[in-house]
């Protein structure tokens, strides 16, 4: 009788181990659905570990269908014509970002959503210039393709309000206007660590620029902006 009991227990333990100790399954990060990103609106279709993305880029430049796959770590790897290859990782259920330090591609689940600080133009930016004019900071918010925010001087006093639209084609930028000075374009680098401020058609002779808060510097096309 005791032998039968011990045999039954052994079978139970072995069965439990087979169920609980079997081979690891692939991570099931869910990218499926519509996303608001820093670059455009993306629709992902997911079939197991295979992904298909359709993007409508802001400004009409990047409109592409691209394919990818999810690896065992839940990372989604893609090859595209415009951005080349990149890898996305999920941050919870409703955010993703690229792993590259040279390319910022990030998004929030849903259509025409507000991007969190650190994604796109959203967040605080510390402004600098060669002549030490207009130094201070900007507080910006990107919702879909729209960028809004305020400019503050070094004393923390607001002196300008900006409204713009993210566009591609001749650079990665937000074109818009300010209340006091007219046209202003924010020319951001691909890593989204900094941008130049271009007023009107005058270019940027004073190298007026901004660095994302928390960073010491950002390389902007031909020079380094120091925070």
mmCIF file of N, CA, C and O in Angstrom, residues 5-101:
data_model
loop_
_atom_site.group_PDB
_atom_site.id
_atom_site.type_symbol
_atom_site.label_atom_id
_atom_site.label_comp_id
_atom_site.label_asym_id
_atom_site.label_seq_id
_atom_site.Cartn_x
_atom_site.Cartn_y
_atom_site.Cartn_z
ATOM 1 N N UNK A 5 1.308 4.407 -2.738
ATOM 2 C CA UNK A 5 1.192 5.830 -2.395
ATOM 3 C C UNK A 5 2.416 6.596 -2.897
ATOM 4 O O UNK A 5 2.316 7.652 -3.519
ATOM 5 N N UNK A 6 3.619 6.019 -2.608
ATOM 6 C CA UNK A 6 4.856 6.686 -3.047
ATOM 7 C C UNK A 6 4.950 6.737 -4.568
ATOM 8 O O UNK A 6 5.415 7.720 -5.142
ATOM 9 N N UNK A 7 4.492 5.679 -5.243
ATOM 10 C CA UNK A 7 4.493 5.676 -6.707
ATOM 11 C C UNK A 7 3.591 6.771 -7.258
ATOM 12 O O UNK A 7 3.922 7.481 -8.204
ATOM 13 N N UNK A 8 2.412 6.937 -6.632
ATOM 14 C CA UNK A 8 1.474 7.984 -7.052
ATOM 15 C C UNK A 8 2.050 9.374 -6.860
ATOM 16 O O UNK A 8 1.909 10.255 -7.709
ATOM 17 N N UNK A 9 2.729 9.587 -5.702
ATOM 18 C CA UNK A 9 3.342 10.888 -5.433
ATOM 19 C C UNK A 9 4.446 11.201 -6.437
ATOM 20 O O UNK A 9 4.586 12.334 -6.912
ATOM 21 N N UNK A 10 5.240 10.189 -6.779
ATOM 22 C CA UNK A 10 6.320 10.370 -7.737
ATOM 23 C C UNK A 10 5.788 10.758 -9.108
ATOM 24 O O UNK A 10 6.309 11.656 -9.766
ATOM 25 N N UNK A 11 4.713 10.081 -9.534
ATOM 26 C CA UNK A 11 4.095 10.415 -10.820
ATOM 27 C C UNK A 11 3.584 11.856 -10.823
ATOM 28 O O UNK A 11 3.734 12.598 -11.791
ATOM 29 N N UNK A 12 2.979 12.274 -9.683
ATOM 30 C CA UNK A 12 2.450 13.634 -9.558
ATOM 31 C C UNK A 12 3.568 14.670 -9.657
ATOM 32 O O UNK A 12 3.456 15.685 -10.353
ATOM 33 N N UNK A 13 4.693 14.430 -8.962
ATOM 34 C CA UNK A 13 5.814 15.373 -8.976
ATOM 35 C C UNK A 13 6.399 15.480 -10.366
ATOM 36 O O UNK A 13 6.685 16.568 -10.859
ATOM 37 N N UNK A 14 6.590 14.316 -11.032
ATOM 38 C CA UNK A 14 7.142 14.326 -12.389
ATOM 39 C C UNK A 14 6.234 15.085 -13.342
ATOM 40 O O UNK A 14 6.661 15.902 -14.155
ATOM 41 N N UNK A 15 4.902 14.863 -13.237
ATOM 42 C CA UNK A 15 3.938 15.550 -14.094
ATOM 43 C C UNK A 15 3.965 17.043 -13.875
ATOM 44 O O UNK A 15 3.894 17.834 -14.808
ATOM 45 N N UNK A 16 4.081 17.451 -12.591
ATOM 46 C CA UNK A 16 4.134 18.875 -12.273
ATOM 47 C C UNK A 16 5.366 19.520 -12.876
ATOM 48 O O UNK A 16 5.329 20.618 -13.421
ATOM 49 N N UNK A 17 6.506 18.814 -12.792
ATOM 50 C CA UNK A 17 7.747 19.342 -13.328
ATOM 51 C C UNK A 17 7.688 19.481 -14.845
ATOM 52 O O UNK A 17 8.175 20.443 -15.423
ATOM 53 N N UNK A 18 7.061 18.518 -15.495
ATOM 54 C CA UNK A 18 6.932 18.583 -16.959
ATOM 55 C C UNK A 18 6.150 19.801 -17.377
ATOM 56 O O UNK A 18 6.470 20.499 -18.327
ATOM 57 N N UNK A 19 5.078 20.127 -16.616
ATOM 58 C CA UNK A 19 4.244 21.287 -16.943
ATOM 59 C C UNK A 19 4.942 22.589 -16.598
ATOM 60 O O UNK A 19 4.988 23.536 -17.366
ATOM 61 N N UNK A 20 5.534 22.649 -15.381
ATOM 62 C CA UNK A 20 6.113 23.907 -14.905
ATOM 63 C C UNK A 20 7.545 24.129 -15.314
ATOM 64 O O UNK A 20 8.042 25.252 -15.286
ATOM 65 N N UNK A 21 8.272 23.059 -15.660
ATOM 66 C CA UNK A 21 9.684 23.203 -15.947
ATOM 67 C C UNK A 21 10.002 22.961 -17.418
ATOM 68 O O UNK A 21 11.123 22.623 -17.776
ATOM 69 N N UNK A 22 9.005 23.049 -18.279
ATOM 70 C CA UNK A 22 9.201 22.790 -19.704
ATOM 71 C C UNK A 22 9.971 23.908 -20.354
ATOM 72 O O UNK A 22 10.424 24.848 -19.702
ATOM 73 N N UNK A 23 10.154 23.867 -21.648
ATOM 74 C CA UNK A 23 10.921 24.892 -22.360
ATOM 75 C C UNK A 23 10.252 26.250 -22.276
ATOM 76 O O UNK A 23 9.031 26.362 -22.242
ATOM 77 N N UNK A 24 11.090 27.297 -22.202
ATOM 78 C CA UNK A 24 10.563 28.661 -22.088
ATOM 79 C C UNK A 24 9.813 29.026 -23.358
ATOM 80 O O UNK A 24 10.205 28.672 -24.460
ATOM 81 N N UNK A 25 8.720 29.745 -23.188
ATOM 82 C CA UNK A 25 7.945 30.194 -24.344
ATOM 83 C C UNK A 25 8.419 31.571 -24.761
ATOM 84 O O UNK A 25 9.000 32.315 -23.982
ATOM 85 N N UNK A 26 8.161 31.934 -26.001
ATOM 86 C CA UNK A 26 8.582 33.226 -26.522
ATOM 87 C C UNK A 26 7.796 34.347 -25.862
ATOM 88 O O UNK A 26 6.610 34.212 -25.590
ATOM 89 N N UNK A 27 8.477 35.433 -25.541
ATOM 90 C CA UNK A 27 7.815 36.595 -24.957
ATOM 91 C C UNK A 27 6.698 37.066 -25.883
ATOM 92 O O UNK A 27 6.843 37.075 -27.091
ATOM 93 N N UNK A 28 5.585 37.469 -25.288
ATOM 94 C CA UNK A 28 4.406 37.792 -26.092
ATOM 95 C C UNK A 28 4.077 39.276 -26.033
ATOM 96 O O UNK A 28 2.960 39.651 -25.709
ATOM 97 N N UNK A 29 5.064 40.143 -26.273
ATOM 98 C CA UNK A 29 4.815 41.578 -26.299
ATOM 99 C C UNK A 29 3.770 41.879 -27.358
ATOM 100 O O UNK A 29 3.872 41.421 -28.488
ATOM 101 N N UNK A 30 2.767 42.672 -26.984
ATOM 102 C CA UNK A 30 1.690 42.964 -27.910
ATOM 103 C C UNK A 30 1.881 44.356 -28.503
ATOM 104 O O UNK A 30 1.729 45.370 -27.828
ATOM 105 N N UNK A 31 2.241 44.415 -29.778
ATOM 106 C CA UNK A 31 2.379 45.684 -30.485
ATOM 107 C C UNK A 31 1.149 45.975 -31.349
ATOM 108 O O UNK A 31 1.067 47.045 -31.957
ATOM 109 N N UNK A 32 0.221 45.039 -31.416
ATOM 110 C CA UNK A 32 -0.916 45.187 -32.322
ATOM 111 C C UNK A 32 -1.759 46.404 -31.965
ATOM 112 O O UNK A 32 -1.990 46.705 -30.794
ATOM 113 N N UNK A 33 -2.225 47.121 -32.998
ATOM 114 C CA UNK A 33 -3.108 48.252 -32.786
ATOM 115 C C UNK A 33 -2.547 49.538 -33.377
ATOM 116 O O UNK A 33 -1.548 49.546 -34.094
ATOM 117 N N UNK A 34 -3.223 50.641 -33.065
ATOM 118 C CA UNK A 34 -2.839 51.962 -33.561
ATOM 119 C C UNK A 34 -1.998 52.686 -32.521
ATOM 120 O O UNK A 34 -2.326 52.679 -31.335
ATOM 121 N N UNK A 35 -0.919 53.319 -32.986
ATOM 122 C CA UNK A 35 0.000 54.029 -32.096
ATOM 123 C C UNK A 35 0.251 55.437 -32.617
ATOM 124 O O UNK A 35 0.387 55.656 -33.817
ATOM 125 N N UNK A 36 0.332 56.396 -31.689
ATOM 126 C CA UNK A 36 0.823 57.726 -32.004
ATOM 127 C C UNK A 36 2.312 57.725 -31.708
ATOM 128 O O UNK A 36 2.724 57.417 -30.593
ATOM 129 N N UNK A 37 3.132 58.044 -32.711
ATOM 130 C CA UNK A 37 4.570 58.066 -32.505
ATOM 131 C C UNK A 37 5.118 59.465 -32.725
ATOM 132 O O UNK A 37 4.393 60.377 -33.141
ATOM 133 N N UNK A 38 6.401 59.619 -32.473
ATOM 134 C CA UNK A 38 7.047 60.900 -32.717
ATOM 135 C C UNK A 38 7.175 61.210 -34.209
ATOM 136 O O UNK A 38 7.341 62.365 -34.595
ATOM 137 N N UNK A 39 7.063 60.173 -35.064
ATOM 138 C CA UNK A 39 7.270 60.344 -36.497
ATOM 139 C C UNK A 39 6.001 60.258 -37.331
ATOM 140 O O UNK A 39 5.983 60.714 -38.468
ATOM 141 N N UNK A 40 4.957 59.641 -36.811
ATOM 142 C CA UNK A 40 3.722 59.467 -37.564
ATOM 143 C C UNK A 40 2.775 58.536 -36.845
ATOM 144 O O UNK A 40 3.049 58.080 -35.729
ATOM 145 N N UNK A 41 1.644 58.243 -37.478
ATOM 146 C CA UNK A 41 0.679 57.296 -36.929
ATOM 147 C C UNK A 41 0.976 55.910 -37.488
ATOM 148 O O UNK A 41 1.103 55.739 -38.700
ATOM 149 N N UNK A 42 1.085 54.916 -36.596
ATOM 150 C CA UNK A 42 1.460 53.563 -37.009
ATOM 151 C C UNK A 42 0.357 52.586 -36.625
ATOM 152 O O UNK A 42 -0.180 52.633 -35.510
ATOM 153 N N UNK A 43 0.026 51.692 -37.561
ATOM 154 C CA UNK A 43 -0.872 50.568 -37.280
ATOM 155 C C UNK A 43 -0.067 49.276 -37.392
ATOM 156 O O UNK A 43 0.499 48.988 -38.446
ATOM 157 N N UNK A 44 -0.019 48.529 -36.287
ATOM 158 C CA UNK A 44 0.693 47.251 -36.273
ATOM 159 C C UNK A 44 -0.312 46.104 -36.316
ATOM 160 O O UNK A 44 -1.298 46.099 -35.563
ATOM 161 N N UNK A 45 -0.043 45.141 -37.179
ATOM 162 C CA UNK A 45 -0.787 43.882 -37.208
ATOM 163 C C UNK A 45 0.174 42.797 -36.747
ATOM 164 O O UNK A 45 1.273 42.653 -37.295
ATOM 165 N N UNK A 46 -0.228 42.059 -35.717
ATOM 166 C CA UNK A 46 0.644 41.049 -35.136
ATOM 167 C C UNK A 46 0.050 39.662 -35.319
ATOM 168 O O UNK A 46 -1.117 39.422 -35.018
ATOM 169 N N UNK A 47 0.868 38.732 -35.814
ATOM 170 C CA UNK A 47 0.473 37.339 -35.982
ATOM 171 C C UNK A 47 1.576 36.473 -35.386
ATOM 172 O O UNK A 47 2.572 36.191 -36.033
ATOM 173 N N UNK A 48 1.384 36.078 -34.136
ATOM 174 C CA UNK A 48 2.426 35.350 -33.429
ATOM 175 C C UNK A 48 3.625 36.239 -33.206
ATOM 176 O O UNK A 48 3.506 37.310 -32.609
ATOM 177 N N UNK A 49 4.783 35.840 -33.727
ATOM 178 C CA UNK A 49 5.983 36.653 -33.577
ATOM 179 C C UNK A 49 6.252 37.511 -34.819
ATOM 180 O O UNK A 49 7.301 38.136 -34.930
ATOM 181 N N UNK A 50 5.298 37.569 -35.743
ATOM 182 C CA UNK A 50 5.443 38.366 -36.961
ATOM 183 C C UNK A 50 4.650 39.666 -36.841
ATOM 184 O O UNK A 50 3.524 39.664 -36.344
ATOM 185 N N UNK A 51 5.253 40.760 -37.322
ATOM 186 C CA UNK A 51 4.624 42.071 -37.249
ATOM 187 C C UNK A 51 4.642 42.759 -38.605
ATOM 188 O O UNK A 51 5.626 42.675 -39.341
ATOM 189 N N UNK A 52 3.536 43.433 -38.913
ATOM 190 C CA UNK A 52 3.477 44.296 -40.086
ATOM 191 C C UNK A 52 3.051 45.682 -39.629
ATOM 192 O O UNK A 52 2.051 45.824 -38.915
ATOM 193 N N UNK A 53 3.820 46.680 -40.017
ATOM 194 C CA UNK A 53 3.499 48.045 -39.627
ATOM 195 C C UNK A 53 3.176 48.911 -40.826
ATOM 196 O O UNK A 53 3.814 48.809 -41.877
ATOM 197 N N UNK A 54 2.165 49.758 -40.680
ATOM 198 C CA UNK A 54 1.818 50.751 -41.701
ATOM 199 C C UNK A 54 1.909 52.120 -41.055
ATOM 200 O O UNK A 54 1.198 52.403 -40.083
ATOM 201 N N UNK A 55 2.795 52.978 -41.590
ATOM 202 C CA UNK A 55 2.979 54.299 -40.997
ATOM 203 C C UNK A 55 2.546 55.386 -41.967
ATOM 204 O O UNK A 55 2.815 55.309 -43.174
ATOM 205 N N UNK A 56 1.838 56.375 -41.423
ATOM 206 C CA UNK A 56 1.517 57.604 -42.148
ATOM 207 C C UNK A 56 2.358 58.691 -41.492
ATOM 208 O O UNK A 56 2.005 59.221 -40.437
ATOM 209 N N UNK A 57 3.511 58.992 -42.101
ATOM 210 C CA UNK A 57 4.450 59.926 -41.499
ATOM 211 C C UNK A 57 3.939 61.350 -41.501
ATOM 212 O O UNK A 57 3.259 61.783 -42.433
ATOM 213 N N UNK A 58 4.281 62.104 -40.469
ATOM 214 C CA UNK A 58 3.887 63.507 -40.399
ATOM 215 C C UNK A 58 4.535 64.282 -41.553
ATOM 216 O O UNK A 58 5.711 64.124 -41.841
ATOM 217 N N UNK A 59 3.752 65.080 -42.219
ATOM 218 C CA UNK A 59 4.243 65.827 -43.362
ATOM 219 C C UNK A 59 4.194 65.046 -44.654
ATOM 220 O O UNK A 59 4.555 65.548 -45.714
ATOM 221 N N UNK A 60 3.750 63.779 -44.598
ATOM 222 C CA UNK A 60 3.577 62.976 -45.803
ATOM 223 C C UNK A 60 4.828 62.345 -46.359
ATOM 224 O O UNK A 60 4.797 61.751 -47.436
ATOM 225 N N UNK A 61 5.962 62.432 -45.627
ATOM 226 C CA UNK A 61 7.204 61.916 -46.192
ATOM 227 C C UNK A 61 7.362 60.414 -46.009
ATOM 228 O O UNK A 61 7.605 59.700 -46.965
ATOM 229 N N UNK A 62 7.251 59.923 -44.801
ATOM 230 C CA UNK A 62 7.454 58.498 -44.576
ATOM 231 C C UNK A 62 6.111 57.783 -44.528
ATOM 232 O O UNK A 62 5.437 57.760 -43.513
ATOM 233 N N UNK A 63 5.685 57.225 -45.645
ATOM 234 C CA UNK A 63 4.466 56.423 -45.721
ATOM 235 C C UNK A 63 4.877 55.059 -46.268
ATOM 236 O O UNK A 63 5.180 54.926 -47.453
ATOM 237 N N UNK A 64 4.920 54.079 -45.418
ATOM 238 C CA UNK A 64 5.524 52.806 -45.785
ATOM 239 C C UNK A 64 4.862 51.657 -45.034
ATOM 240 O O UNK A 64 4.387 51.816 -43.908
ATOM 241 N N UNK A 65 4.843 50.493 -45.659
ATOM 242 C CA UNK A 65 4.485 49.242 -44.992
ATOM 243 C C UNK A 65 5.775 48.476 -44.753
ATOM 244 O O UNK A 65 6.546 48.263 -45.687
ATOM 245 N N UNK A 66 6.042 48.111 -43.502
ATOM 246 C CA UNK A 66 7.285 47.421 -43.196
ATOM 247 C C UNK A 66 6.990 46.213 -42.307
ATOM 248 O O UNK A 66 5.994 46.172 -41.585
ATOM 249 N N UNK A 67 7.860 45.221 -42.393
ATOM 250 C CA UNK A 67 7.652 43.965 -41.665
ATOM 251 C C UNK A 67 8.748 43.745 -40.643
ATOM 252 O O UNK A 67 9.875 44.231 -40.795
ATOM 253 N N UNK A 68 8.411 42.984 -39.606
ATOM 254 C CA UNK A 68 9.377 42.685 -38.566
ATOM 255 C C UNK A 68 9.003 41.424 -37.820
ATOM 256 O O UNK A 68 8.015 40.753 -38.145
ATOM 257 N N UNK A 69 9.800 41.105 -36.827
ATOM 258 C CA UNK A 69 9.539 39.918 -36.006
ATOM 259 C C UNK A 69 9.959 40.187 -34.569
ATOM 260 O O UNK A 69 10.821 41.035 -34.305
ATOM 261 N N UNK A 70 9.324 39.464 -33.657
ATOM 262 C CA UNK A 70 9.614 39.605 -32.232
ATOM 263 C C UNK A 70 10.499 38.447 -31.792
ATOM 264 O O UNK A 70 10.189 37.285 -32.061
ATOM 265 N N UNK A 71 11.602 38.753 -31.116
ATOM 266 C CA UNK A 71 12.487 37.690 -30.659
ATOM 267 C C UNK A 71 12.073 37.175 -29.283
ATOM 268 O O UNK A 71 11.053 37.608 -28.725
ATOM 269 N N UNK A 72 12.878 36.267 -28.724
ATOM 270 C CA UNK A 72 12.518 35.624 -27.454
ATOM 271 C C UNK A 72 12.531 36.589 -26.273
ATOM 272 O O UNK A 72 11.981 36.290 -25.211
ATOM 273 N N UNK A 73 13.139 37.775 -26.460
ATOM 274 C CA UNK A 73 13.168 38.780 -25.396
ATOM 275 C C UNK A 73 12.048 39.806 -25.531
ATOM 276 O O UNK A 73 11.995 40.774 -24.772
ATOM 277 N N UNK A 74 11.175 39.609 -26.515
ATOM 278 C CA UNK A 74 10.072 40.535 -26.710
ATOM 279 C C UNK A 74 10.456 41.774 -27.489
ATOM 280 O O UNK A 74 9.698 42.745 -27.549
ATOM 281 N N UNK A 75 11.652 41.788 -28.124
ATOM 282 C CA UNK A 75 12.092 42.917 -28.930
ATOM 283 C C UNK A 75 11.616 42.738 -30.372
ATOM 284 O O UNK A 75 11.719 41.646 -30.927
ATOM 285 N N UNK A 76 11.124 43.824 -30.964
ATOM 286 C CA UNK A 76 10.624 43.775 -32.341
ATOM 287 C C UNK A 76 11.666 44.379 -33.276
ATOM 288 O O UNK A 76 12.021 45.557 -33.150
ATOM 289 N N UNK A 77 12.162 43.573 -34.206
ATOM 290 C CA UNK A 77 13.202 44.010 -35.131
ATOM 291 C C UNK A 77 12.607 44.270 -36.513
ATOM 292 O O UNK A 77 11.847 43.447 -37.028
ATOM 293 N N UNK A 78 12.968 45.422 -37.114
ATOM 294 C CA UNK A 78 12.409 45.822 -38.402
ATOM 295 C C UNK A 78 13.497 46.247 -39.382
ATOM 296 O O UNK A 78 14.560 46.724 -38.990
ATOM 297 N N UNK A 79 13.177 46.124 -40.659
ATOM 298 C CA UNK A 79 13.965 46.680 -41.756
ATOM 299 C C UNK A 79 13.044 47.595 -42.561
ATOM 300 O O UNK A 79 11.972 47.176 -42.980
ATOM 301 N N UNK A 80 13.464 48.856 -42.771
ATOM 302 C CA UNK A 80 12.647 49.795 -43.536
ATOM 303 C C UNK A 80 13.496 50.491 -44.587
ATOM 304 O O UNK A 80 14.731 50.526 -44.501
ATOM 305 N N UNK A 81 12.819 51.078 -45.589
ATOM 306 C CA UNK A 81 13.525 51.804 -46.638
ATOM 307 C C UNK A 81 14.042 53.154 -46.138
ATOM 308 O O UNK A 81 15.119 53.593 -46.504
ATOM 309 N N UNK A 82 13.264 53.814 -45.287
ATOM 310 C CA UNK A 82 13.604 55.170 -44.863
ATOM 311 C C UNK A 82 14.561 55.174 -43.676
ATOM 312 O O UNK A 82 15.586 55.868 -43.690
ATOM 313 N N UNK A 83 14.255 54.435 -42.630
ATOM 314 C CA UNK A 83 15.053 54.456 -41.403
ATOM 315 C C UNK A 83 16.068 53.327 -41.317
ATOM 316 O O UNK A 83 16.846 53.263 -40.366
ATOM 317 N N UNK A 84 16.050 52.429 -42.279
ATOM 318 C CA UNK A 84 16.952 51.290 -42.194
ATOM 319 C C UNK A 84 16.462 50.283 -41.167
ATOM 320 O O UNK A 84 15.258 50.067 -41.019
ATOM 321 N N UNK A 85 17.362 49.674 -40.444
ATOM 322 C CA UNK A 85 16.974 48.682 -39.442
ATOM 323 C C UNK A 85 16.916 49.316 -38.060
ATOM 324 O O UNK A 85 17.703 50.212 -37.736
ATOM 325 N N UNK A 86 15.970 48.870 -37.255
ATOM 326 C CA UNK A 86 15.865 49.337 -35.876
ATOM 327 C C UNK A 86 15.112 48.296 -35.059
ATOM 328 O O UNK A 86 14.429 47.420 -35.597
ATOM 329 N N UNK A 87 15.246 48.407 -33.745
ATOM 330 C CA UNK A 87 14.597 47.482 -32.819
ATOM 331 C C UNK A 87 13.757 48.266 -31.826
ATOM 332 O O UNK A 87 14.199 49.287 -31.285
ATOM 333 N N UNK A 88 12.534 47.789 -31.600
ATOM 334 C CA UNK A 88 11.624 48.415 -30.641
ATOM 335 C C UNK A 88 11.432 47.508 -29.447
ATOM 336 O O UNK A 88 11.373 46.290 -29.572
ATOM 337 N N UNK A 89 11.316 48.124 -28.272
ATOM 338 C CA UNK A 89 11.012 47.376 -27.052
ATOM 339 C C UNK A 89 9.764 47.986 -26.417
ATOM 340 O O UNK A 89 9.568 49.201 -26.432
ATOM 341 N N UNK A 90 8.906 47.137 -25.882
ATOM 342 C CA UNK A 90 7.688 47.592 -25.219
ATOM 343 C C UNK A 90 8.016 48.067 -23.810
ATOM 344 O O UNK A 90 8.840 47.469 -23.116
ATOM 345 N N UNK A 91 7.373 49.145 -23.400
ATOM 346 C CA UNK A 91 7.480 49.640 -22.037
ATOM 347 C C UNK A 91 6.085 49.583 -21.442
ATOM 348 O O UNK A 91 5.296 50.507 -21.569
ATOM 349 N N UNK A 92 5.778 48.459 -20.813
ATOM 350 C CA UNK A 92 4.415 48.240 -20.361
ATOM 351 C C UNK A 92 3.528 47.891 -21.535
ATOM 352 O O UNK A 92 3.989 47.442 -22.579
ATOM 353 N N UNK A 93 2.250 48.114 -21.389
ATOM 354 C CA UNK A 93 1.294 47.761 -22.441
ATOM 355 C C UNK A 93 1.060 48.879 -23.439
ATOM 356 O O UNK A 93 0.577 48.638 -24.536
ATOM 357 N N UNK A 94 1.430 50.115 -23.079
ATOM 358 C CA UNK A 94 0.988 51.240 -23.895
ATOM 359 C C UNK A 94 2.094 52.158 -24.385
ATOM 360 O O UNK A 94 1.808 53.263 -24.850
ATOM 361 N N UNK A 95 3.343 51.742 -24.304
ATOM 362 C CA UNK A 95 4.450 52.549 -24.799
ATOM 363 C C UNK A 95 5.497 51.659 -25.458
ATOM 364 O O UNK A 95 5.663 50.508 -25.069
ATOM 365 N N UNK A 96 6.198 52.207 -26.443
ATOM 366 C CA UNK A 96 7.376 51.522 -26.979
ATOM 367 C C UNK A 96 8.433 52.553 -27.336
ATOM 368 O O UNK A 96 8.163 53.750 -27.467
ATOM 369 N N UNK A 97 9.677 52.087 -27.487
ATOM 370 C CA UNK A 97 10.762 52.969 -27.905
ATOM 371 C C UNK A 97 11.820 52.150 -28.625
ATOM 372 O O UNK A 97 11.900 50.929 -28.478
ATOM 373 N N UNK A 98 12.647 52.833 -29.426
ATOM 374 C CA UNK A 98 13.739 52.162 -30.112
ATOM 375 C C UNK A 98 14.919 52.003 -29.167
ATOM 376 O O UNK A 98 15.093 52.776 -28.219
ATOM 377 N N UNK A 99 15.736 50.993 -29.427
ATOM 378 C CA UNK A 99 16.885 50.726 -28.566
ATOM 379 C C UNK A 99 18.113 51.525 -28.975
ATOM 380 O O UNK A 99 19.062 51.645 -28.203
ATOM 381 N N UNK A 100 18.132 52.079 -30.187
ATOM 382 C CA UNK A 100 19.293 52.798 -30.697
ATOM 383 C C UNK A 100 19.444 54.160 -30.028
ATOM 384 O O UNK A 100 18.457 54.871 -29.810
ATOM 385 N N UNK A 101 20.683 54.531 -29.716
ATOM 386 C CA UNK A 101 20.955 55.864 -29.178
ATOM 387 C C UNK A 101 21.051 56.907 -30.285
ATOM 388 O O UNK A 101 21.072 58.107 -30.014
#
